[in-house]
Coordinates of C-alpha atoms in Angstrom, one line a residue:
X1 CA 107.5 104.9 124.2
X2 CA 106.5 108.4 125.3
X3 CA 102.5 109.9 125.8
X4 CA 103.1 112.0 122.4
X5 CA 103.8 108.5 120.7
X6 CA 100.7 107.1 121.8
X7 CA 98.8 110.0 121.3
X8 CA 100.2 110.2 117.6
X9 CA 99.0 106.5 116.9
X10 CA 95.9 106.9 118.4
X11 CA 94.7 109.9 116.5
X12 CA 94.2 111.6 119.8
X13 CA 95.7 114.7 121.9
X14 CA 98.4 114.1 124.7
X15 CA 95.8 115.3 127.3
X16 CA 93.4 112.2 126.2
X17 CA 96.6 109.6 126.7
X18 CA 96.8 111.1 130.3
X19 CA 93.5 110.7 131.3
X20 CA 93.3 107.5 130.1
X21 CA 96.5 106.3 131.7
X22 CA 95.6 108.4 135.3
X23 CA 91.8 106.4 135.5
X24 CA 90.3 110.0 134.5
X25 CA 87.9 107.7 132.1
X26 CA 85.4 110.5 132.0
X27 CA 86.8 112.6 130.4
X28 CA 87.4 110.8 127.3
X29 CA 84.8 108.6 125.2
X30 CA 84.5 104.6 125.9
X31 CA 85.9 104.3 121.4
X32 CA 89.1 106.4 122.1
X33 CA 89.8 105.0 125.6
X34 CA 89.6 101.0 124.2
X35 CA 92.0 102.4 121.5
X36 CA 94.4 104.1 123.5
X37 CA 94.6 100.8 125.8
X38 CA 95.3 98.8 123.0
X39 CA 97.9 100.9 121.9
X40 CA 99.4 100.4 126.0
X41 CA 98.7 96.6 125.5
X42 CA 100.5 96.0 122.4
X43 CA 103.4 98.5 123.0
X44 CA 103.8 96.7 126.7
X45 CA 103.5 100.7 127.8
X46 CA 104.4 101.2 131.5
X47 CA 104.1 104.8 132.6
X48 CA 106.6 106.4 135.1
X49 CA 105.4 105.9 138.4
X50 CA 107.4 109.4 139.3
X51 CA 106.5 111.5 136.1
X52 CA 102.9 110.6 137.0
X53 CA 103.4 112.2 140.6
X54 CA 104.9 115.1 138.9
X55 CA 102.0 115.7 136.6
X56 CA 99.4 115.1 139.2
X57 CA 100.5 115.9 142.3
X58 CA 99.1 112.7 143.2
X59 CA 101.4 109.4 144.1
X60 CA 98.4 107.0 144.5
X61 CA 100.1 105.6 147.9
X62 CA 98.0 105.3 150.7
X63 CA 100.2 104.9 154.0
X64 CA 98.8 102.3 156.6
X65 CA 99.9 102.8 160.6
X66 CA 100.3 100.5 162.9
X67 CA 101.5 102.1 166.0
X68 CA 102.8 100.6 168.9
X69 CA 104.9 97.8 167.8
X70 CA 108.4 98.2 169.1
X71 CA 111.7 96.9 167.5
X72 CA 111.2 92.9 168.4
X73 CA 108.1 92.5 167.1
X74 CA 106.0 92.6 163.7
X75 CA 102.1 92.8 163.1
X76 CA 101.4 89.6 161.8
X77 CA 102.2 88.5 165.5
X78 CA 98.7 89.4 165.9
X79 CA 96.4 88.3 163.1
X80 CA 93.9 90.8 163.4
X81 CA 96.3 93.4 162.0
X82 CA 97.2 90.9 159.2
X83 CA 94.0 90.5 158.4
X84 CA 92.6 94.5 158.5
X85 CA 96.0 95.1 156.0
X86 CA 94.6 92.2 153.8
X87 CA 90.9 93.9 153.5
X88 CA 92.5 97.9 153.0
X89 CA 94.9 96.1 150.5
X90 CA 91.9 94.7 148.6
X91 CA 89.8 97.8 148.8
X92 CA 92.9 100.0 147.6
X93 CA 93.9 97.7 145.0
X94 CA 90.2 97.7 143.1
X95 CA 90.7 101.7 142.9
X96 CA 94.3 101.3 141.5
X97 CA 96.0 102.4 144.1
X98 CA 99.4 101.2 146.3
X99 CA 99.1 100.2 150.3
X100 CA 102.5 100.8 152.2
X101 CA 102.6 99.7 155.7
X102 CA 104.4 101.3 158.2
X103 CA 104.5 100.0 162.0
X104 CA 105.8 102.6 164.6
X105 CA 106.4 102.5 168.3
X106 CA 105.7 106.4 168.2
X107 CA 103.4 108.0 166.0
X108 CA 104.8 110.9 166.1
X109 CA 107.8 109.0 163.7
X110 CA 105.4 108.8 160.8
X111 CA 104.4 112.2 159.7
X112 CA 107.3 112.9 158.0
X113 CA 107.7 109.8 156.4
X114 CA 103.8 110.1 154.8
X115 CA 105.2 113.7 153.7
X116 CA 108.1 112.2 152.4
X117 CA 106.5 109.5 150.1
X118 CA 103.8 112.7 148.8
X119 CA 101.0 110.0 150.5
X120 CA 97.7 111.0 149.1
X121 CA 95.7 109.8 152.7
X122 CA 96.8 107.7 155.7
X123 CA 94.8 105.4 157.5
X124 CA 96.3 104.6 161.3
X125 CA 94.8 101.9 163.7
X126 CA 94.3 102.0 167.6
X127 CA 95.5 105.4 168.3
X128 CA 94.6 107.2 171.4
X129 CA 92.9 111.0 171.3
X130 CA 96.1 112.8 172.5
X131 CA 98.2 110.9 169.3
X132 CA 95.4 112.0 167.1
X133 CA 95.5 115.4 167.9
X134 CA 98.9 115.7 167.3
X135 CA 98.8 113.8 164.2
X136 CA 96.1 116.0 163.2
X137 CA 98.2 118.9 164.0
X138 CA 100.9 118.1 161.7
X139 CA 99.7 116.3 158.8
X140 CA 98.9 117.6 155.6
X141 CA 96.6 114.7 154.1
X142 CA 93.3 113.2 154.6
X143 CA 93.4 110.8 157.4
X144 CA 90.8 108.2 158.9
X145 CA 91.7 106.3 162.2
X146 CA 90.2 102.8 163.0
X147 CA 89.4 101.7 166.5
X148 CA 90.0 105.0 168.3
X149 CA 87.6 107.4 170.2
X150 CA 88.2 111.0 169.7
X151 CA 85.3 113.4 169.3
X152 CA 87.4 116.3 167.6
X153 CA 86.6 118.6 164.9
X154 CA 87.6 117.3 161.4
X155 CA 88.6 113.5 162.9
X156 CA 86.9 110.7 160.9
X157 CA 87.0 107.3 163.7
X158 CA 85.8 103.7 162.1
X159 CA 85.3 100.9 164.7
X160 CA 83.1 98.6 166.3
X161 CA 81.0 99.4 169.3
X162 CA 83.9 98.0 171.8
X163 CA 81.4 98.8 175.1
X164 CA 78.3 96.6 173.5
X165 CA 81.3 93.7 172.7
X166 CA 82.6 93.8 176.4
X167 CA 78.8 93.7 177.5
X168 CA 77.6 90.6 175.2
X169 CA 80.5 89.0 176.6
X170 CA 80.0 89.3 180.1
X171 CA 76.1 88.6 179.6
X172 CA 76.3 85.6 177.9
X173 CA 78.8 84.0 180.4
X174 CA 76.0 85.5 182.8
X175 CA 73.8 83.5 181.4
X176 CA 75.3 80.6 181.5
X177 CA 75.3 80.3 185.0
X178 CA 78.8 81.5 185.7
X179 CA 79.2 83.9 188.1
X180 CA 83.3 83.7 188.9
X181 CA 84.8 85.1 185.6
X182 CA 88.2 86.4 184.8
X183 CA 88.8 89.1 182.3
X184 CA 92.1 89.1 180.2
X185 CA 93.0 91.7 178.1
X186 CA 96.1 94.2 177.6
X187 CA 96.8 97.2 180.0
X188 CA 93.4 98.8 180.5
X189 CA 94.2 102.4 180.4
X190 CA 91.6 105.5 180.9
X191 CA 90.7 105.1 177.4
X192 CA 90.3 103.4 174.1
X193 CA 89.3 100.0 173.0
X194 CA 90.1 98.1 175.9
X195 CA 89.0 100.3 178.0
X196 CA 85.3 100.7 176.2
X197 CA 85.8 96.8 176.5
X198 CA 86.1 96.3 180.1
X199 CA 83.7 99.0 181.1
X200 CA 80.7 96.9 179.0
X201 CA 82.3 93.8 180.7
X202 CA 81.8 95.6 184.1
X203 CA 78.3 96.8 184.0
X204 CA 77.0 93.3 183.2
X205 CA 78.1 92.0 185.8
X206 CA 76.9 94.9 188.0
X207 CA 73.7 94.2 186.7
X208 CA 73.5 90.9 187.4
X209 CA 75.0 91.8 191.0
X210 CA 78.7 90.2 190.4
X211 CA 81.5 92.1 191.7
X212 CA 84.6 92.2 190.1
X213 CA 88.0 93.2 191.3
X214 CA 91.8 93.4 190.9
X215 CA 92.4 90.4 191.4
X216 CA 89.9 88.9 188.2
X217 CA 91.6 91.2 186.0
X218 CA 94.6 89.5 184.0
X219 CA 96.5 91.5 182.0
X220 CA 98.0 90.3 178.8
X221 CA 99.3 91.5 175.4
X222 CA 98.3 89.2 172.1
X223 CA 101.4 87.6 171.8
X224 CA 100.8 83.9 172.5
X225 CA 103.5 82.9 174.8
X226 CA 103.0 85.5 177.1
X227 CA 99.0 84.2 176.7
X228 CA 99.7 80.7 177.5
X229 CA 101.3 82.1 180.7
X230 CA 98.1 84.4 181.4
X231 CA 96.4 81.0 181.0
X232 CA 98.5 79.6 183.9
X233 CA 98.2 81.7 186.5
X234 CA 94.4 81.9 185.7
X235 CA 94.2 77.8 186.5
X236 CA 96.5 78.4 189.5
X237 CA 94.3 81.8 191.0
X238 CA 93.3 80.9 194.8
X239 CA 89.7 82.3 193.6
X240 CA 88.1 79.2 191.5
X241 CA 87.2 80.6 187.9
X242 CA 84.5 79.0 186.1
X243 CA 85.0 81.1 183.0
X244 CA 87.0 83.7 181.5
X245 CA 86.3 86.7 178.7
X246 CA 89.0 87.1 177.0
X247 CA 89.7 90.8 174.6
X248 CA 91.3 88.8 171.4
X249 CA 90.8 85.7 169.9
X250 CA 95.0 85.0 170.0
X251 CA 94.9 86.2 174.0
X252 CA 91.8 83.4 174.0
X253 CA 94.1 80.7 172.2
X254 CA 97.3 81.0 174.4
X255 CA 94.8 81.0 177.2
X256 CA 93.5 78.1 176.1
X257 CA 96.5 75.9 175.9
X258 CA 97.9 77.1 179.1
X259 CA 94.9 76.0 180.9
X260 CA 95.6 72.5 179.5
X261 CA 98.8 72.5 180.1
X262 CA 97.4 72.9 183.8
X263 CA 95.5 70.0 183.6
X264 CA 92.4 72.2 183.2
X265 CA 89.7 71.5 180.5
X266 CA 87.9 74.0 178.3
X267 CA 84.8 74.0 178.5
X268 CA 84.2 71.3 180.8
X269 CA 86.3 73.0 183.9
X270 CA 86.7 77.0 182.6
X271 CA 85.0 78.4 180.1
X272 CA 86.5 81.0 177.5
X273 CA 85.1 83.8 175.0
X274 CA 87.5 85.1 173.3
X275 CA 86.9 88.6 170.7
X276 CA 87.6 89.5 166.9
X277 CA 86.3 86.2 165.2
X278 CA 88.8 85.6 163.7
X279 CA 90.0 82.4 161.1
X280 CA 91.8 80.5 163.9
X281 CA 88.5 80.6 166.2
X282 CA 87.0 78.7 163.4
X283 CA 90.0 76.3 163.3
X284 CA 90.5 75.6 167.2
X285 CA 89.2 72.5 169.0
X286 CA 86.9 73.3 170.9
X287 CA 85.6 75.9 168.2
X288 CA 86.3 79.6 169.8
X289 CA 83.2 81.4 171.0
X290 CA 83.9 84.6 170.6
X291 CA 82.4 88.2 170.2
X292 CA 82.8 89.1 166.1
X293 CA 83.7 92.0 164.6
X294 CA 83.5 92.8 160.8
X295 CA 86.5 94.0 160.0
X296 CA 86.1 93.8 156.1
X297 CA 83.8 96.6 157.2
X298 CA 86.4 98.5 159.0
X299 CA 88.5 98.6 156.1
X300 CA 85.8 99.8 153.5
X301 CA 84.2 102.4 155.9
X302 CA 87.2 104.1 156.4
X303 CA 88.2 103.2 152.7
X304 CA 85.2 105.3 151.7
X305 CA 85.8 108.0 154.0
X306 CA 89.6 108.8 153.1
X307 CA 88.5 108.7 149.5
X308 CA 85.7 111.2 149.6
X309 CA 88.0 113.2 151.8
X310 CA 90.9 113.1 149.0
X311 CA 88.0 113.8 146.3
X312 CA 86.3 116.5 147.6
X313 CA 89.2 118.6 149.8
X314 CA 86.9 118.6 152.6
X315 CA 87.5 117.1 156.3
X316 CA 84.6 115.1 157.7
X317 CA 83.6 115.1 161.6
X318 CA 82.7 111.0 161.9
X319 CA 82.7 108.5 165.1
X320 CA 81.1 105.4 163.1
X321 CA 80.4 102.1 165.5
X322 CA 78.9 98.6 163.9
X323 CA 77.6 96.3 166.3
X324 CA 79.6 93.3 167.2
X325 CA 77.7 89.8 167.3
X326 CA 77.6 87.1 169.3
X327 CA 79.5 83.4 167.8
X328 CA 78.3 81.0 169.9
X329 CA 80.1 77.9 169.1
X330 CA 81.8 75.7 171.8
X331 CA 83.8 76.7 174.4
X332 CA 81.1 78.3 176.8
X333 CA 79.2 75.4 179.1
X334 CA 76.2 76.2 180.6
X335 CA 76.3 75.4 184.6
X336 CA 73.1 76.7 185.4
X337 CA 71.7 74.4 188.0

């Protein structure tokens, strides 16, 4: 069956059928656009995914990036990116549109491959400024990066306010009475996530006059054997950690079981705080407490920014931070004599 069939039995020009078909439901009355959709309905009408790109230059495929992941290794090895893909998937899907993934060690792989596919707007996590630059340099679509910094003209950034995170999980260790705290996270760098993270961490505990040096700094990718490791050498340190703020809630887990593997208990010997809040902190024993971030959030803000972006033809100037929060649940003793 062809538009001009459907149009024929409807009573209705070709133009109408389109709009219908392409969600332009404005543009036609809410009588002719139930009939046409009958018409789809009954004829079990599927339209051709390329002749639609053809006829409006549009493909309806938004192109997800996750950078950084080499060869060996897949996102869902680190549940945070499963679940942001989850929430962009959900927000895309309610606006009739198609999420392709796409992990990369290098960004600078995926610009063709988004002009390839005719993406109409890319959304890429944890890049750093230099990357987005020349992303921005080469692409020819909307774009909206999530946890980056990057004050540039015409870059839209969606994330949480890492510093305050890195800060409410120092302090609350703080106040807790602990005073000898590891922090484990991935390589620190001059900037980005981690590094907002550890900078928050750091002034609390300058505040609070606790010094912390090399040799409290643990670093540690989200992969959960190399975690369990982190965990060891933590219990094994010559310097006698009572607690340890940890940058992800699957660095936090591995932690976890290698301190028990060492014979050390959590919380009753070294206390943990983990970050993201995610389902398995919920699912642990002892119950994570960790530093949340909405990520559902994440995904809709920069849902709503590539779409208004793709609408309107414009590029937006936006560095948009939520506060984290505080889930205190049970792996944080209080030692405060």
């Amino acid at each position: 069956m062809t538009l001009k069939e459907i149009a024929e039995l409807a009573g209705v020009s070709v133009a109408s059928v389109s709009n219908v078909i392409n969600g332009n439901f404005n543009k036609v009355s809410r009588e002719t656009r139930e009939r046409i959709e009958k018409i789809i309905a009954e004829n079990d009408y599927h339209p051709n995914a390329a002749a639609r790109i053809l006829s409006t230059q549009k493909s309806r495929i938004i192109i997800l990036v996750l950078p950084h992941i080499g060869a060996y290794f897949t996102f869902n090895s680190n549940p945070y990116y499963g679940d942001l893909v989850a929430e962009i998937e959900k927000y895309l899907r309610e606006r009739d549109y198609c999420l392709m993934v796409r992990c990369v060690d290098n960004c600078s792989e995926i610009v063709p491959v988004i002009s390839s596919w005719n993406a109409d707007g890319a959304i890429f996590a944890g890049v750093s400024s230099d990357e987005i630059k020349e992303i921005r340099s080469n692409l020819h679509c909307p774009a909206v990066f999530i946890d980056s910094y990057c004050e540039e003209e015409g870059v839209a950034c969606v994330g949480i306010n890492d510093y305050r995170g890195g800060y409410m999980s120092a302090i609350h260790l703080l106040n807790n009475g602990h005073t000898n705290i590891a922090f484990a996270a991935p390589k620190i760098g001059g900037e980005g996530v981690i590094h907002e993270r550890f900078m928050g961490f750091c002034d609390a505990c300058r505040e609070r006059g606790v010094s912390i040096s090399g040799e409290d700094i643990f670093e540690v990718d989200a992969i959960l054997s190399n975690s369990i490791v982190a965990g060891q050498d933590i219990a094994f340190a010559p310097k006698k950690y009572t607690a340890v703020s940890v940058m992800s809630d699957v660095s936090a887990c591995g932690i976890i079981t290698g301190l028990a593997r060492a014979g050390v208990r959590v919380p009753e010997d070294i206390s943990v705080v983990g970050f993201d809040n995610l389902s398995m902190s919920k699912m642990m024993v002892p119950r994570l407490t960790t530093i949340s971030q909405n990520i559902e959030w994440k995904a809709r803000r920069a849902g709503d920014l590539l779409f208004e972006m793709i609408t309107t033809g414009a590029s937006l100037t936006v560095c948009e931070q939520l506060s984290p929060e505080l889930e205190d649940r049970d792996t944080v003793k209080n030692i405060v004599v």
